[in-house]
Each structure stands twice: as C-alpha cells, then as structure tokens.
Tab-separated table of C-alpha atoms and ligand atoms in Angstrom:
chain	number	residue	atom	x	y	z
A	1	MET	CA	76.460	91.342	24.662
A	2	PRO	CA	77.281	88.957	27.520
A	3	ARG	CA	78.245	90.175	30.926
A	4	LYS	CA	81.361	88.511	32.152
A	5	GLU	CA	83.696	88.940	35.036
A	6	ILE	CA	86.947	90.731	34.330
A	7	LYS	CA	89.685	88.786	36.011
A	8	LEU	CA	92.189	91.096	37.678
A	9	PRO	CA	95.783	90.030	38.237
A	10	TYR	CA	95.702	90.882	41.940
A	11	LYS	CA	94.445	89.376	45.118
A	12	LEU	CA	94.377	91.082	48.458
A	13	GLU	CA	96.041	89.511	51.469
A	14	ARG	CA	96.405	90.457	55.098
A	15	LEU	CA	99.677	89.379	56.677
A	16	SER	CA	100.098	88.695	60.356
A	17	ILE	CA	102.959	86.655	61.792
A	18	LEU	CA	102.966	87.352	65.531
A	19	ASP	CA	99.487	87.338	66.992
A	20	GLU	CA	98.263	89.651	69.734
A	21	LYS	CA	99.637	87.369	72.426
A	22	GLY	CA	103.032	87.259	70.748
A	23	LYS	CA	102.429	83.744	69.384
A	24	LEU	CA	104.358	83.052	66.200
A	25	ASP	CA	103.185	81.512	62.940
A	26	LYS	CA	106.383	79.548	62.379
A	27	SER	CA	105.676	78.970	58.690
A	28	LEU	CA	105.761	82.730	58.056
A	29	GLU	CA	108.661	83.695	60.328
A	30	PRO	CA	110.996	85.965	58.336
A	31	ASP	CA	114.687	85.219	58.336
A	32	ILE	CA	115.997	88.220	60.269
A	33	PRO	CA	119.483	88.056	61.808
A	34	ASP	CA	119.473	88.156	65.640
A	35	GLU	CA	121.471	91.363	65.579
A	36	LEU	CA	118.829	93.126	63.502
A	37	LEU	CA	116.017	91.786	65.698
A	38	LEU	CA	117.702	93.250	68.763
A	39	LYS	CA	118.433	96.532	66.992
A	40	LEU	CA	114.762	96.786	66.035
A	41	HIS	CA	113.684	96.087	69.610
A	42	ARG	CA	116.030	98.720	71.012
A	43	ALA	CA	114.833	101.278	68.459
A	44	MET	CA	111.175	100.554	69.262
A	45	LEU	CA	111.755	100.917	72.993
A	46	ALA	CA	113.806	104.095	72.537
A	47	ALA	CA	111.081	105.557	70.300
A	48	ARG	CA	108.432	104.891	72.970
A	49	ARG	CA	110.482	106.438	75.774
A	50	PHE	CA	111.461	109.390	73.588
A	51	ASP	CA	107.792	110.031	72.832
A	52	GLU	CA	106.981	110.023	76.557
A	53	ARG	CA	109.825	112.434	77.281
A	54	LEU	CA	108.816	114.746	74.430
A	55	LEU	CA	105.297	114.856	75.831
A	56	ASN	CA	106.668	115.920	79.227
A	57	LEU	CA	108.850	118.579	77.624
A	58	GLN	CA	105.890	119.903	75.653
A	59	ARG	CA	103.658	120.006	78.727
A	60	GLN	CA	106.390	121.898	80.588
A	61	GLY	CA	106.536	124.444	77.774
A	62	ARG	CA	110.079	123.472	76.827
A	63	ILE	CA	109.237	122.454	73.229
A	64	GLY	CA	106.299	123.216	70.923
A	65	THR	CA	103.700	120.979	69.291
A	66	PHE	CA	104.724	117.522	68.170
A	67	ALA	CA	103.028	114.424	66.743
A	68	PRO	CA	103.449	111.383	69.027
A	69	ILE	CA	104.095	107.959	67.516
A	70	THR	CA	103.292	105.661	70.466
A	71	GLY	CA	101.717	102.490	69.053
A	72	GLN	CA	103.214	102.929	65.588
A	73	GLU	CA	106.807	101.913	66.379
A	74	GLY	CA	106.467	98.489	64.741
A	75	ALA	CA	104.928	99.926	61.584
A	76	GLN	CA	107.550	102.541	60.866
A	77	LEU	CA	110.614	100.692	62.081
A	78	GLY	CA	109.637	97.367	60.490
A	79	ALA	CA	109.346	99.209	57.184
A	80	VAL	CA	112.408	101.435	57.270
A	81	ALA	CA	114.669	98.624	58.476
A	82	ASN	CA	114.563	97.309	54.909
A	83	LEU	CA	116.319	100.324	53.429
A	84	ARG	CA	119.985	100.656	52.564
A	85	PRO	CA	121.673	103.908	53.632
A	86	ASP	CA	121.727	105.110	50.020
A	87	ASP	CA	117.978	104.523	49.524
A	88	TRP	CA	115.634	107.453	50.084
A	89	MET	CA	113.201	107.939	52.949
A	90	VAL	CA	110.479	110.535	52.476
A	91	PRO	CA	108.610	111.029	55.760
A	92	CYS	CA	105.555	112.963	56.856
A	93	PHE	CA	105.349	114.489	60.338
A	94	ARG	CA	104.954	111.286	62.401
A	95	GLU	CA	108.119	109.405	61.486
A	96	THR	CA	110.375	110.326	64.397
A	97	ALA	CA	111.371	106.693	64.983
A	98	ALA	CA	112.094	106.057	61.296
A	99	GLU	CA	114.117	109.262	61.075
A	100	ILE	CA	116.203	108.305	64.101
A	101	TRP	CA	116.752	104.857	62.587
A	102	ARG	CA	118.074	106.618	59.509
A	103	GLY	CA	120.554	108.642	61.533
A	104	LYS	CA	118.706	111.730	62.747
A	105	THR	CA	119.850	112.554	66.273
A	106	MET	CA	117.379	112.873	69.126
A	107	ASP	CA	118.949	116.298	69.665
A	108	ASN	CA	117.786	117.416	66.234
A	109	ALA	CA	114.296	116.044	66.770
A	110	ILE	CA	114.017	118.089	69.983
A	111	ILE	CA	115.394	121.193	68.271
A	112	TYR	CA	112.867	120.817	65.431
A	113	PHE	CA	109.940	120.427	67.836
A	114	GLY	CA	111.383	123.331	69.787
A	115	GLY	CA	110.565	125.437	66.738
A	116	PHE	CA	113.993	125.721	65.126
A	117	ASP	CA	114.406	124.663	61.520
A	118	GLU	CA	118.042	123.776	62.224
A	119	GLY	CA	116.610	120.506	63.544
A	120	ALA	CA	114.950	119.666	60.235
A	121	ARG	CA	118.118	119.210	58.246
A	122	PRO	CA	118.587	115.557	57.208
A	123	GLU	CA	121.972	113.983	57.909
A	124	ASP	CA	124.471	114.519	55.095
A	125	GLU	CA	125.185	110.834	54.654
A	126	ARG	CA	121.513	109.907	54.267
A	127	ASN	CA	119.349	110.423	51.219
A	128	ASP	CA	116.349	111.533	53.260
A	129	LEU	CA	113.948	114.420	52.867
A	130	PRO	CA	112.857	116.654	55.753
A	131	ILE	CA	109.463	116.365	57.455
A	132	ALA	CA	106.486	117.235	55.206
A	133	VAL	CA	103.596	118.921	56.982
A	134	PRO	CA	101.127	119.396	54.057
A	135	VAL	CA	99.274	116.069	54.201
A	136	GLY	CA	100.085	113.809	51.244
A	137	SER	CA	102.511	116.208	49.525
A	138	GLN	CA	105.487	113.980	50.272
A	139	THR	CA	104.089	111.138	48.145
A	140	LEU	CA	104.662	113.262	45.044
A	141	HIS	CA	108.195	114.142	46.105
A	142	ALA	CA	108.889	110.447	46.573
A	143	VAL	CA	107.652	109.542	43.091
A	144	GLY	CA	109.716	112.324	41.533
A	145	LEU	CA	112.801	111.008	43.293
A	146	ALA	CA	112.005	107.439	42.285
A	147	CYS	CA	111.644	108.458	38.630
A	148	ALA	CA	115.031	110.165	38.866
A	149	MET	CA	116.578	106.984	40.300
A	150	LYS	CA	115.108	104.965	37.460
A	151	TYR	CA	116.281	107.473	34.857
A	152	ARG	CA	119.800	107.299	36.283
A	153	ARG	CA	119.626	103.478	36.242
A	154	LYS	CA	120.346	103.251	39.972
A	155	ASP	CA	119.073	100.399	42.085
A	156	THR	CA	118.218	102.716	44.967
A	157	VAL	CA	114.587	102.787	46.042
A	158	VAL	CA	112.360	105.380	47.681
A	159	MET	CA	110.088	104.756	50.680
A	160	THR	CA	107.431	107.245	51.619
A	161	PHE	CA	105.165	107.307	54.668
A	162	PHE	CA	101.684	108.759	55.106
A	163	GLY	CA	98.509	108.200	57.090
A	164	ASP	CA	94.986	106.999	56.278
A	165	GLY	CA	93.848	110.622	55.977
A	166	ALA	CA	96.413	111.295	53.250
A	167	THR	CA	94.676	108.763	50.989
A	168	SER	CA	91.844	111.307	50.579
A	169	GLU	CA	94.211	113.905	49.147
A	170	GLY	CA	94.621	114.491	45.424
A	171	ASP	CA	98.398	114.382	45.832
A	172	PHE	CA	98.229	110.755	46.943
A	173	HIS	CA	96.213	109.693	43.888
A	174	GLU	CA	98.444	111.606	41.499
A	175	ALA	CA	101.505	110.037	43.076
A	176	MET	CA	100.061	106.512	42.909
A	177	ASN	CA	98.975	106.971	39.310
A	178	PHE	CA	102.274	108.412	38.149
A	179	ALA	CA	104.254	105.735	39.980
A	180	GLY	CA	102.136	103.002	38.396
A	181	VAL	CA	102.353	104.366	34.868
A	182	PHE	CA	106.098	105.001	35.043
A	183	GLN	CA	106.895	101.958	37.180
A	184	ALA	CA	108.809	104.103	39.642
A	185	PRO	CA	110.790	102.245	42.335
A	186	VAL	CA	108.761	103.613	45.227
A	187	ILE	CA	107.210	101.904	48.239
A	188	PHE	CA	104.113	103.618	49.600
A	189	VAL	CA	103.834	102.828	53.317
A	190	CYS	CA	100.476	103.846	54.716
A	191	GLN	CA	100.281	103.893	58.498
A	192	ASN	CA	96.564	103.483	58.885
A	193	ASN	CA	96.361	104.552	62.524
A	194	GLN	CA	92.527	104.687	62.313
A	195	TRP	CA	92.193	108.444	62.841
A	196	ALA	CA	93.002	111.607	60.870
A	197	ILE	CA	92.874	113.982	63.825
A	198	SER	CA	89.169	113.522	64.767
A	199	VAL	CA	88.029	111.882	61.504
A	200	PRO	CA	87.720	108.090	61.863
A	201	ARG	CA	88.828	105.709	59.156
A	202	SER	CA	85.141	104.895	58.421
A	203	LYS	CA	84.591	108.504	57.328
A	204	GLN	CA	87.732	108.614	55.245
A	205	THR	CA	86.712	106.164	52.520
A	206	ARG	CA	84.039	103.612	51.662
A	207	SER	CA	86.753	101.169	50.565
A	208	GLU	CA	86.881	98.041	52.657
A	209	THR	CA	90.666	98.421	52.916
A	210	LEU	CA	93.185	101.072	51.970
A	211	ALA	CA	95.450	98.416	50.455
A	212	GLN	CA	92.986	97.696	47.641
A	213	LYS	CA	93.545	101.217	46.302
A	214	ALA	CA	96.850	99.927	44.942
A	215	PHE	CA	95.060	97.806	42.363
A	216	ALA	CA	93.372	100.773	40.709
A	217	TYR	CA	96.830	102.104	39.943
A	218	GLY	CA	98.282	98.837	38.680
A	219	MET	CA	100.537	97.944	41.567
A	220	PRO	CA	100.555	95.215	44.206
A	221	GLY	CA	98.966	96.076	47.529
A	222	ILE	CA	98.917	94.266	50.850
A	223	GLN	CA	97.454	94.897	54.286
A	224	VAL	CA	99.605	93.925	57.237
A	225	ASP	CA	99.048	93.883	60.953
A	226	GLY	CA	100.940	97.097	61.604
A	227	ASN	CA	101.495	96.249	65.269
A	228	ASP	CA	103.386	93.132	64.230
A	229	VAL	CA	106.883	94.270	63.391
A	230	LEU	CA	107.734	90.913	61.782
A	231	ALA	CA	104.785	91.148	59.378
A	232	VAL	CA	105.599	94.736	58.449
A	233	TYR	CA	109.237	93.837	57.877
A	234	ALA	CA	108.379	90.824	55.712
A	235	ALA	CA	105.793	92.594	53.539
A	236	VAL	CA	107.927	95.679	53.011
A	237	LYS	CA	110.949	93.517	52.230
A	238	GLU	CA	109.085	91.998	49.285
A	239	ALA	CA	108.079	95.460	48.094
A	240	VAL	CA	111.643	96.782	48.355
A	241	GLU	CA	113.004	93.781	46.486
A	242	ARG	CA	110.469	94.278	43.697
A	243	ALA	CA	111.316	97.960	43.388
A	244	ARG	CA	115.058	97.254	43.418
A	245	ALA	CA	114.651	94.645	40.714
A	246	GLY	CA	112.937	97.169	38.436
A	247	GLU	CA	109.464	95.743	39.015
A	248	GLY	CA	107.873	99.031	40.021
A	249	PRO	CA	105.950	100.425	42.976
A	250	SER	CA	103.998	98.737	45.779
A	251	PHE	CA	101.563	99.821	48.436
A	252	VAL	CA	101.669	98.483	51.997
A	253	GLU	CA	98.851	99.320	54.400
A	254	CYS	CA	99.936	98.926	58.029
A	255	ASP	CA	96.832	98.483	60.152
A	256	THR	CA	97.889	100.146	63.403
A	257	TYR	CA	96.770	102.642	66.037
A	258	ARG	CA	97.831	106.013	67.352
A	259	MET	CA	97.625	105.520	71.102
A	260	MET	CA	98.254	109.144	72.063
A	261	MET	CA	96.796	112.406	70.749
A	262	HIS	CA	97.113	113.459	67.078
A	263	THR	CA	99.426	116.242	68.152
A	264	THR	CA	99.899	117.838	71.522
A	265	ALA	CA	97.404	120.472	70.341
A	266	ASP	CA	94.326	118.221	70.506
A	267	ASP	CA	92.397	116.222	73.096
A	268	PRO	CA	91.456	112.745	71.786
A	269	LYS	CA	88.964	112.207	74.640
A	270	ARG	CA	86.633	114.519	72.715
A	271	TYR	CA	86.353	112.217	69.725
A	272	ARG	CA	87.195	108.622	70.680
A	273	SER	CA	86.417	106.244	73.511
A	274	GLU	CA	88.733	104.990	76.231
A	275	GLU	CA	87.537	101.445	75.465
A	276	GLU	CA	88.851	101.724	71.931
A	277	VAL	CA	92.249	102.882	73.173
A	278	ASP	CA	92.348	100.099	75.776
A	279	GLU	CA	91.532	97.507	73.168
A	280	TRP	CA	94.475	98.623	71.059
A	281	ARG	CA	96.712	98.885	74.094
A	282	GLY	CA	96.296	95.121	74.333
A	283	ARG	CA	97.894	94.844	70.892
A	284	ASP	CA	100.972	96.884	71.813
A	285	PRO	CA	103.699	96.202	69.227
A	286	ILE	CA	106.506	96.345	71.792
A	287	THR	CA	105.160	93.846	74.338
A	288	ARG	CA	104.264	91.503	71.502
A	289	PHE	CA	107.771	91.661	70.046
A	290	GLN	CA	109.356	91.248	73.484
A	291	LYS	CA	107.420	88.009	73.977
A	292	TYR	CA	108.776	86.736	70.669
A	293	LEU	CA	112.362	87.710	71.535
A	294	LYS	CA	112.092	86.129	74.972
A	295	ALA	CA	110.741	82.894	73.485
A	296	LYS	CA	113.705	82.911	71.093
A	297	LYS	CA	115.999	83.361	74.121
A	298	LEU	CA	117.394	86.583	72.687
A	299	LEU	CA	116.093	88.788	75.484
A	300	LYS	CA	115.596	88.562	79.252
A	301	ASP	CA	113.832	90.884	81.674
A	302	THR	CA	117.210	91.967	83.038
A	303	ASP	CA	118.308	92.941	79.482
A	304	ILE	CA	115.182	95.058	79.154
A	305	GLU	CA	115.877	96.787	82.481
A	306	LYS	CA	119.440	97.523	81.379
A	307	LEU	CA	118.247	98.866	78.042
A	308	GLU	CA	115.696	101.096	79.770
A	309	GLN	CA	118.491	102.671	81.850
A	310	GLU	CA	120.718	103.174	78.812
A	311	ILE	CA	117.900	104.746	76.817
A	312	LYS	CA	116.967	107.024	79.698
A	313	GLY	CA	120.536	108.310	79.834
A	314	GLU	CA	120.686	108.728	76.068
A	315	ILE	CA	117.474	110.773	76.032
A	316	GLN	CA	118.619	112.918	78.969
A	317	SER	CA	121.919	113.750	77.224
A	318	ALA	CA	120.030	114.649	74.026
A	319	VAL	CA	117.690	116.945	75.990
A	320	ASP	CA	120.649	118.657	77.706
A	321	ARG	CA	122.518	119.212	74.431
A	322	ALA	CA	119.426	120.359	72.541
A	323	GLU	CA	118.376	122.818	75.249
A	324	ALA	CA	121.894	124.270	75.425
A	325	LEU	CA	121.883	124.777	71.650
A	326	MET	CA	118.353	126.201	71.529
A	327	LYS	CA	119.464	128.935	73.958
A	328	LYS	CA	121.918	130.104	71.307
A	329	LEU	CA	119.497	129.887	68.382
A	330	GLY	CA	116.524	132.021	67.530
A	331	ASP	CA	117.763	135.376	66.260
A	332	PRO	CA	114.572	136.829	64.654
A	333	LEU	CA	116.679	138.044	61.714
A	334	ASP	CA	117.310	134.383	60.780
A	335	MET	CA	113.921	134.325	59.054
A	336	PHE	CA	115.468	136.290	56.204
A	337	SER	CA	118.407	133.938	55.772
A	338	HIS	CA	116.993	130.686	54.443
A	339	THR	CA	114.634	131.477	51.566
A	340	TYR	CA	116.608	133.282	48.897
A	341	ALA	CA	120.268	132.854	47.941
A	342	GLU	CA	120.301	136.619	47.319
A	343	ILE	CA	117.856	138.632	49.350
A	344	PRO	CA	115.480	140.742	47.155
A	345	PRO	CA	115.420	144.537	47.790
A	346	HIS	CA	112.015	144.656	49.509
A	347	LEU	CA	113.064	141.953	52.001
A	348	ALA	CA	116.438	143.628	52.537
A	349	GLU	CA	114.503	146.752	53.500
A	350	GLN	CA	112.302	144.780	55.933
A	351	LYS	CA	115.350	143.072	57.420
A	352	GLU	CA	116.997	146.434	58.026
A	353	GLU	CA	113.838	147.806	59.628
A	354	LEU	CA	113.526	144.804	61.959
A	355	SER	CA	117.194	145.026	62.815
A	356	GLN	CA	116.741	148.656	63.898
A	357	VAL	CA	113.660	147.811	65.966
A	358	LEU	CA	115.534	144.999	67.710
A	359	THR	CA	118.516	147.253	68.434
A	360	SER	CA	116.373	150.006	69.866
A	361	ASP	CA	114.401	147.445	71.961
A	362	LYS	CA	117.677	146.175	73.346
A	363	GLN	CA	118.880	149.693	74.133
A	364	GLU	CA	115.620	150.474	75.889
A	365	ALA	CA	115.871	147.275	77.920
A	366	ASN	CA	119.442	148.176	78.922
A	367	HIS	CA	118.282	151.564	80.166
A	368	GLY	CA	115.881	149.766	82.463
B	401	TPP	C1	97.005	119.637	52.916
B	401	TPP	C2	96.721	119.645	54.388
B	401	TPP	N1	95.443	119.688	54.817
B	401	TPP	C3	95.183	119.679	56.150
B	401	TPP	C4	96.208	119.666	57.058
B	401	TPP	C5	95.918	119.642	58.555
B	401	TPP	N2	96.212	118.282	59.044
B	401	TPP	C6	97.380	118.006	59.652
B	401	TPP	S1	97.493	116.389	60.041
B	401	TPP	C7	95.961	116.050	59.443
B	401	TPP	C8	95.391	114.652	59.499
B	401	TPP	C9	96.297	113.666	58.867
B	401	TPP	O1	95.812	112.370	59.056
B	401	TPP	P1	96.543	111.102	58.487
B	401	TPP	O2	96.946	111.347	57.070
B	401	TPP	O3	95.690	109.925	58.756
B	401	TPP	O4	97.888	111.019	59.303
B	401	TPP	P2	98.086	110.871	60.866
B	401	TPP	O5	98.105	112.286	61.403
B	401	TPP	O6	96.966	110.079	61.402
B	401	TPP	O7	99.406	110.218	61.055
B	401	TPP	C10	95.379	117.198	58.929
B	401	TPP	C11	94.038	117.243	58.317
B	401	TPP	C12	97.544	119.641	56.559
B	401	TPP	N3	98.598	119.598	57.377
B	401	TPP	N4	97.763	119.617	55.223
C-alpha cells in the first residue's frame, strides 16, 4: 500500500490591505463607495468613544458589568457592513458596535448594561437576535436560522460573531459541522482577540490558526488582519456573496486584540503584560483607517474634531435618555412577566407573596 498525499481543495490565506502604518496595497483595495467609507469611520469612532463613556458610567456605579470592544471596531464593523437590513445578525456579548450599526440605539445598550432586559430587545425592522452570553451558543442559533432561510428559498444570509475561546466549545463544532453538511448560508466571524478572559490563544488550541478549522468542516476559511477594516470588509464580502449565491458557509478569522479588560469585572494586569498591550496599541484600527481616509482626501483633522464633538453630544443625549428611563424601570414583580405567556400556579403564588412583602415594606417606610 503506497502512502500518498491527499490533496485538499483548500488553501489558507491571510489578507491584509492596510498595513500597520496605514499604507495601502493598491492591488487589493476594495471598491467601497466614499459614503460607506465615511460611515464606517464614524461608526468606529463612535464605538470607541461610547466604550470609554460606558467604562466611566460603570466605574461611577451608574451601569453594571459590560464587555468593552476597544480595538475590535474594525473587525466587527468591517464584517457587519456587508449585511442587508433583511439579513440576520447573531451576536455574542461583545458586538455593541455591530448592534448599533444594525440599528440598536445607544440608549438601549446603556439600559441593557444597566441591568434591564428592556434594552436587549432587537429593533423591529432588523432580523437580529439579542446578545448571547453562553459562549458559543449563538453559533447554533445562527445555523438554525440559516437552514430556515435556505428551506424558504430566501437569499438572506446569517452572520454570527464569537471569540477565540468559543472555538473550544462543543456548540461551535456542532454548528460548523451542521452548516457544512447542510450548506447553510451562514458566515462565521471569529474575532480572535487573543484572550478568553485570562486564557491566551496559545492555550486555547494547538492549531496554527483558527481559520484552518473551517477546512475540517468542508467550508472555505480565511485569516484576515482584524485591525484592518478594509481587509475584514473584503474577506467578509466574498463570504456573504458565496452564501447569498447558495454556495454555503464560510469562516473568517479576524486576528485582532481586546485592548481593554474582558469585562469590567476583571483586571487584565494580572494576566497580560503592558508591553503586549502597547504593541497592539500601535496597530489601532482607527488611526490606521484615518490615515487611509486622509490620504484619499476624504477626511481632514478638522472633520475629525467636528465628528468628535457630534459624537460626544450624541452619547450624552443617549445617557440622559437612558438614565431617565431606567429610573422608571425595575419593578421587582417584572421578573414574573417575561417567561411564561400564562403564569403557572406556583409562580402566581410567589408573585402574590412578593407583592405583599413589597407593599408592607413600602408601608413601613412611609411610617418612618
Ligand atoms: C458556556 C459558557 N462557559 C463559560 C462562560 C464564562 N465566560 C464568559 S466570556 C468567556 C470567555 C470568552 O472568550 P472568547 O470566546 O474568546 O470571547 P471574548 O470574550 O474574548 O470576546 C467565558 C469563559 C460563559 N459565559 N459561557
């Protein structure tokens, strides 16, 4: 029996279009209308400033825990910019920028992080799912939706986001396998931000890349420089076009970095070095993109200053509206309202009991 090499129909590429200094590889420049380039830039800048403001609010005790996205703006916005409004976006917990791109208001993001599920409701006109906290679970939801789209012969596609850590979950592998077998129109966008809380990418898998995992499931995979919004946009565009044309799923690994903490509940200084963070700071997706836009004469420093002011005002108004609304929300009895269409007897009993406790507490408080 001879040993011979099995030739596989895939090759792995890494795509980078704008280098770390913002220098462009002209031969790879995607054809993106100026209007979309500027919209992407505004969204990236707004996402960064929103993150900074959310961190302040959290530190002041005005909202609860949240997962910052600083550093990942290019990865998520470059990807989601390829979707039509009627496509589906299935996020995890770090897609604030992508959700806002899809129509979520900053107000609702604040309300969600403030602890109120009213902020989790996707906009009616968008086919998006709410935030998924169980790591990797959303990949299965996305494949289910994509199979439904295929069954209904629609040309809508589904894009799901997850991190490097999620690729160690069974859900991810089941989703990839099912999508490959059934050729579901789904785009798996992995934001490899190098860390799953305190677990580094090197302890997540022995694979050289995450992108190569695509091949085991019979779908194309590519690694892109995730801090290069042009590269992310171009690679995801190909994947979306394939899915829309009935050519099945794809996997895109965005090689990026989470510059802040995992969530506001952890301290990254305990598990990673300042040098590492500084090194990645030098690859900031926003400064890189601004250099490109300036070289194209689409953006000037004065435009950036103006945008910064506008965004600041926008964020402030969202904070004011969200805080006003949060004052009115939060009746403890609400916890009984959103699980069952008809409340079962044992919960009805508990609701009644809590209601009495709350009334007597209030009466006691009124009597001083
Ligand atoms: C099933 C499950 N296990 C564990 C957790 C706790 N947890 C929350 S985020 C996280 C790490 C996720 O890392 P990654 O997938 O790389 O995404 P990132 O947070 O880096 O964006 C873990 C273990 C969870 N939410 N769900």
